[in-house]
Tab-separated table of C-alpha atoms in Angstrom:
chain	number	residue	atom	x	y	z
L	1	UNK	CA	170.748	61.835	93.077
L	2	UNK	CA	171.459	59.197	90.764
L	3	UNK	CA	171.344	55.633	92.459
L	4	UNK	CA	170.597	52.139	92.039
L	5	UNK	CA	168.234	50.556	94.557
L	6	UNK	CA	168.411	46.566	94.716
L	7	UNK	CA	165.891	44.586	97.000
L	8	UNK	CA	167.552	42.474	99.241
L	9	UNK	CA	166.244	39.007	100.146
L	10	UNK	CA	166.612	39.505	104.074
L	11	UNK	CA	164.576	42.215	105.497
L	12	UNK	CA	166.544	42.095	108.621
L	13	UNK	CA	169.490	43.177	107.601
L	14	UNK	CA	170.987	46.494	107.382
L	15	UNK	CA	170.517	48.235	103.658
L	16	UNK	CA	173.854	48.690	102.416
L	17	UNK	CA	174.757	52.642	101.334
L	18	UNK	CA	177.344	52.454	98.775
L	19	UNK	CA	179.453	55.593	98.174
L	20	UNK	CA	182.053	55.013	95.634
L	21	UNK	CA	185.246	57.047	95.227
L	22	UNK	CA	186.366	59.979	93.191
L	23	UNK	CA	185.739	59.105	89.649
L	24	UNK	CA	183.559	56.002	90.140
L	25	UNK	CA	180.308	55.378	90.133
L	26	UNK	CA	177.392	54.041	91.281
L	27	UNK	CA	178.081	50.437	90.352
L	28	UNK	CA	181.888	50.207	91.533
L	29	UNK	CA	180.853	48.905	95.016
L	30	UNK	CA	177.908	46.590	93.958
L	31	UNK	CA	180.413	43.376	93.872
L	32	UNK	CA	181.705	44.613	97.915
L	33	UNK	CA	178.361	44.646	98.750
L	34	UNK	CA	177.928	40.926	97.236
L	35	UNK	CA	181.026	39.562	99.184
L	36	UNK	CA	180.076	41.487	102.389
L	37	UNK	CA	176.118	40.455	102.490
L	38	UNK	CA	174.533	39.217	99.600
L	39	UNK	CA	170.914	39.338	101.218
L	40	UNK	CA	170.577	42.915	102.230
L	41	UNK	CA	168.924	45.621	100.431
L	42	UNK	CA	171.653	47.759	98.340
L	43	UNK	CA	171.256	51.812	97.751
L	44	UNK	CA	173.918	52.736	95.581
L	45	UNK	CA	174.289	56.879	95.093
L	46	UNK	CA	176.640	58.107	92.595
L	47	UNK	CA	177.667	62.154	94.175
L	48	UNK	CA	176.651	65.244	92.540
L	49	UNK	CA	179.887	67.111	92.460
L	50	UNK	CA	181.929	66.715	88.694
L	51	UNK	CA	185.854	67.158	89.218
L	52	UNK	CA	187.286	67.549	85.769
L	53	UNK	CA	184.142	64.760	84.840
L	54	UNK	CA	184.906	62.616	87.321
L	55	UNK	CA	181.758	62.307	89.904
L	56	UNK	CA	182.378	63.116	93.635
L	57	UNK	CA	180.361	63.732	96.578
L	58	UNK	CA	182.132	67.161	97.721
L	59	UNK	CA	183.811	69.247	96.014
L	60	UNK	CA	187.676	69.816	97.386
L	61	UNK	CA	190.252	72.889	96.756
L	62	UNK	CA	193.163	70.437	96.624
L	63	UNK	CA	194.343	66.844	97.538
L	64	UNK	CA	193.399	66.314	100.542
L	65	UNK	CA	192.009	69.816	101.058
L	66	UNK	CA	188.160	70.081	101.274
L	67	UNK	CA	186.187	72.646	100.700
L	68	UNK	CA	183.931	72.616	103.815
L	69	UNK	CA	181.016	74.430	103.216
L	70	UNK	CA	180.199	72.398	100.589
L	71	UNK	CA	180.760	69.380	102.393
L	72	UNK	CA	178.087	70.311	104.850
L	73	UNK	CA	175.932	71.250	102.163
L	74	UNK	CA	176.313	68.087	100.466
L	75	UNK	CA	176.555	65.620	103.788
L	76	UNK	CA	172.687	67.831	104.574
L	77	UNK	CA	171.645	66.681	100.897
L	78	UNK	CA	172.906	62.997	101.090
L	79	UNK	CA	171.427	62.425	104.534
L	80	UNK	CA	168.012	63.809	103.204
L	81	UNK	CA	168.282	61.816	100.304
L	82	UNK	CA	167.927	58.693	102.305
L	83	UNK	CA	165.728	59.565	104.048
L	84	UNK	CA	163.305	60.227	100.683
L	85	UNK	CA	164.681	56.596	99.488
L	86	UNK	CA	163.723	55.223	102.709
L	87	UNK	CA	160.151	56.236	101.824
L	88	UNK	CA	159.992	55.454	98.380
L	89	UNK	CA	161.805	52.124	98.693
L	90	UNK	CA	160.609	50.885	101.873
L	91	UNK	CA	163.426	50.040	103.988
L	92	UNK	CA	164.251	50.854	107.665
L	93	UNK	CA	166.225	54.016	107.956
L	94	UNK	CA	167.646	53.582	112.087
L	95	UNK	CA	168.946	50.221	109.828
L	96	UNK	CA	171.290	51.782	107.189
L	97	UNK	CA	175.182	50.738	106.871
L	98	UNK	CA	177.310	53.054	104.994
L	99	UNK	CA	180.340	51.025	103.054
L	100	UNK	CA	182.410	54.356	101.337
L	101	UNK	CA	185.608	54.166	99.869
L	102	UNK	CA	187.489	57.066	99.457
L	103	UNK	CA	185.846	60.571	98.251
L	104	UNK	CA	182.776	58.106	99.593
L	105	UNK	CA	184.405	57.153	102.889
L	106	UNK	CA	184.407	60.700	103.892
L	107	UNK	CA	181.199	61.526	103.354
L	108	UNK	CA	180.222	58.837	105.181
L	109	UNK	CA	182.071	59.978	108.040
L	110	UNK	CA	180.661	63.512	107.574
L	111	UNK	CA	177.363	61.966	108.300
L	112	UNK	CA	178.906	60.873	111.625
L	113	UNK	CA	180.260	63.984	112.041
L	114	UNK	CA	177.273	65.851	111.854
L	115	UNK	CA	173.944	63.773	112.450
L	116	UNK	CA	173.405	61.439	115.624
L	117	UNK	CA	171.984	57.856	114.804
L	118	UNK	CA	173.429	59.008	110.862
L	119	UNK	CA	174.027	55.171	109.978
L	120	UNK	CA	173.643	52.280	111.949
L	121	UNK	CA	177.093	51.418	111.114
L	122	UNK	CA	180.324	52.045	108.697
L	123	UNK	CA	182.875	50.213	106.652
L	124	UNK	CA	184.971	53.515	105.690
L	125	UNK	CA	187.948	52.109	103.329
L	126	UNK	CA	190.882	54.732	102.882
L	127	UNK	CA	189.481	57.484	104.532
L	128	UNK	CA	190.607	61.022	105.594
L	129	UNK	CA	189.729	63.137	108.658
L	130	UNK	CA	186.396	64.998	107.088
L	131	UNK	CA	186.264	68.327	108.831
L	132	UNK	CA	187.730	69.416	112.028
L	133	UNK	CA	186.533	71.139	114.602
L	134	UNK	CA	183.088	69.739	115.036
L	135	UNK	CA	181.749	68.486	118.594
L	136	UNK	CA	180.347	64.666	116.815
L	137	UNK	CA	177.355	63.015	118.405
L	138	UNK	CA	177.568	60.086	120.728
L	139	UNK	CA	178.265	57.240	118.431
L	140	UNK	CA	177.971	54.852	121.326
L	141	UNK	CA	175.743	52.530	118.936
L	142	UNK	CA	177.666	52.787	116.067
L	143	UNK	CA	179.860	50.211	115.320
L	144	UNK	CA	182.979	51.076	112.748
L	145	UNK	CA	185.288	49.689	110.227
L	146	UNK	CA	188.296	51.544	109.110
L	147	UNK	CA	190.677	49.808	106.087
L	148	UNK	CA	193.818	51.421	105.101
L	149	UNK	CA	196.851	50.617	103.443
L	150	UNK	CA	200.059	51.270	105.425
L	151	UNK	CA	201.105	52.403	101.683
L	152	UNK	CA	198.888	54.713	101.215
L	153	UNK	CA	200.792	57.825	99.171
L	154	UNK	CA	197.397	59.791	99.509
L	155	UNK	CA	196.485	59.543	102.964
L	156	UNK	CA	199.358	59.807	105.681
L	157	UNK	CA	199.069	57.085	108.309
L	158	UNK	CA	198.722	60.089	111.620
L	159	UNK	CA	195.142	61.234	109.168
L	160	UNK	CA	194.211	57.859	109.693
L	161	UNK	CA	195.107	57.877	113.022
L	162	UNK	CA	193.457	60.987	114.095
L	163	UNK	CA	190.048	60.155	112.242
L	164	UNK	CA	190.133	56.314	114.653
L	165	UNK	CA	190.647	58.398	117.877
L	166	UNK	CA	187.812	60.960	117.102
L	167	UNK	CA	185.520	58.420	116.633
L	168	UNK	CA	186.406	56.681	119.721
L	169	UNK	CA	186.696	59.511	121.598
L	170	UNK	CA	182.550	59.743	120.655
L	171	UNK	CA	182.004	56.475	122.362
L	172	UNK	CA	182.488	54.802	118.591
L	173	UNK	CA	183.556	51.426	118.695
L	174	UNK	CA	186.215	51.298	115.969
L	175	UNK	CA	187.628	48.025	114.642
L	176	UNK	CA	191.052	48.839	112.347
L	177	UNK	CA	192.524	46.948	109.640
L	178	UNK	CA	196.323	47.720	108.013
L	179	UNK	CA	197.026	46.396	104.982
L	180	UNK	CA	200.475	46.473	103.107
L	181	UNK	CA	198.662	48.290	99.955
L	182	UNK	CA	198.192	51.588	99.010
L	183	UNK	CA	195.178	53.545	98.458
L	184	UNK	CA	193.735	50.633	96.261
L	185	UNK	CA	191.095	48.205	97.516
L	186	UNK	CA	192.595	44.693	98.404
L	187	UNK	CA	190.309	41.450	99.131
L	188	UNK	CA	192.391	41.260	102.066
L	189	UNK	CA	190.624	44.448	104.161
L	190	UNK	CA	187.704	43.468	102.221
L	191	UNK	CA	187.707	39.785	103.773
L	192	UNK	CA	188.257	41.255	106.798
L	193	UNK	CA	185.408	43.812	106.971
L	194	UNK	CA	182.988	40.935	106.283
L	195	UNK	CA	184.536	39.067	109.422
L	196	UNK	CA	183.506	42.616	111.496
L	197	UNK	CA	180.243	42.475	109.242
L	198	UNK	CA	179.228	38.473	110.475
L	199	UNK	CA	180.451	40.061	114.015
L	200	UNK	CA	178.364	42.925	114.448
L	201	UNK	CA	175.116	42.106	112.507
């Protein structure tokens, strides 16, 4: 997968997954992962999946419709992905925090979903419910950040909702954050999920 690996200064801290939303790219989060900690190891992983040219990490059937099979398939090859990069690039892989926005978000969560110990922890900003109907692992040690915009015209406020108390119903320890915004990013929920950052590592 295409990616961008950046040595951090502080070997202690968690390596920070970026997974950028549909259309981006592997550098859109590099400048989050600056305000949130600035001394941890980045991998940044631009998805595999082209939607009319504009990079994803699964491919969907409609707004807000995914196409599940390939979402396993492609939560199985980003998981083993890190794995390799964990290898090549030296880091600690039980010390790996996932910050996804959007498209990213939810694969993020998919790793949650589907893989105990997945990430060490998340910052998932707008995201959706990733697939339903899966028993998660125990995500007792998994601490979680969810941003969302109370404005949001792309993700109703009960998806939200419903992705928070599946989480916690896995023993996830989810911190929430509202904004007034849409579906954009705000400094706001990003100010606020490096207070949860300082708070939890």
């Amino acid at each position: 997968m295409e990616h961008i690996f950046k040595e951090g200064n502080d070997k202690q801290s968690p390596t920070l997954l970026l997974l950028h939303g549909t259309g981006g790219n592997e550098r859109d989060l590099l400048p989050i992962a600056e305000m949130i900690s600035p001394n941890s190891s980045v991998l940044s992983v631009r998805g595999n999946i082209l939607e009319n040219g504009m990079p994803r990490f699964f491919r969907r059937l409609a707004e807000g419709v995914f196409d599940e099979e390939d979402l396993i398939f492609r939560t199985k090859e980003l998981h083993d992905f890190i794995e390799e990069c964990s290898n090549q690039y030296q880091f600690d892989r039980n010390n790996v925090l996932a910050i996804g926005y959007s498209n990213g978000a939810n694969i993020a969560a998919s790793m949650m979903y589907h893989y105990q110990n997945a990430l060490a922890g998340t910052i998932l900003l707008h995201p959706m419910v990733p697939i339903r109907e899966v028993e998660l692992p125990n995500l007792a040690n998994t601490p979680i950040f969810i941003g969302a915009g109370l404005n949001d015209p792309i993700i109703p406020k009960a998806e939200t909702k419903e992705l928070i108390d599946t989480l916690r119903a896995a023993d996830g320890t989810v911190t929430e954050y509202w904004g007034e915004a849409g579906h954009q990013l705000t400094r706001e929920e990003i100010e606020q999920a490096k207070q949860w950052y300082d708070g939890n590592f």
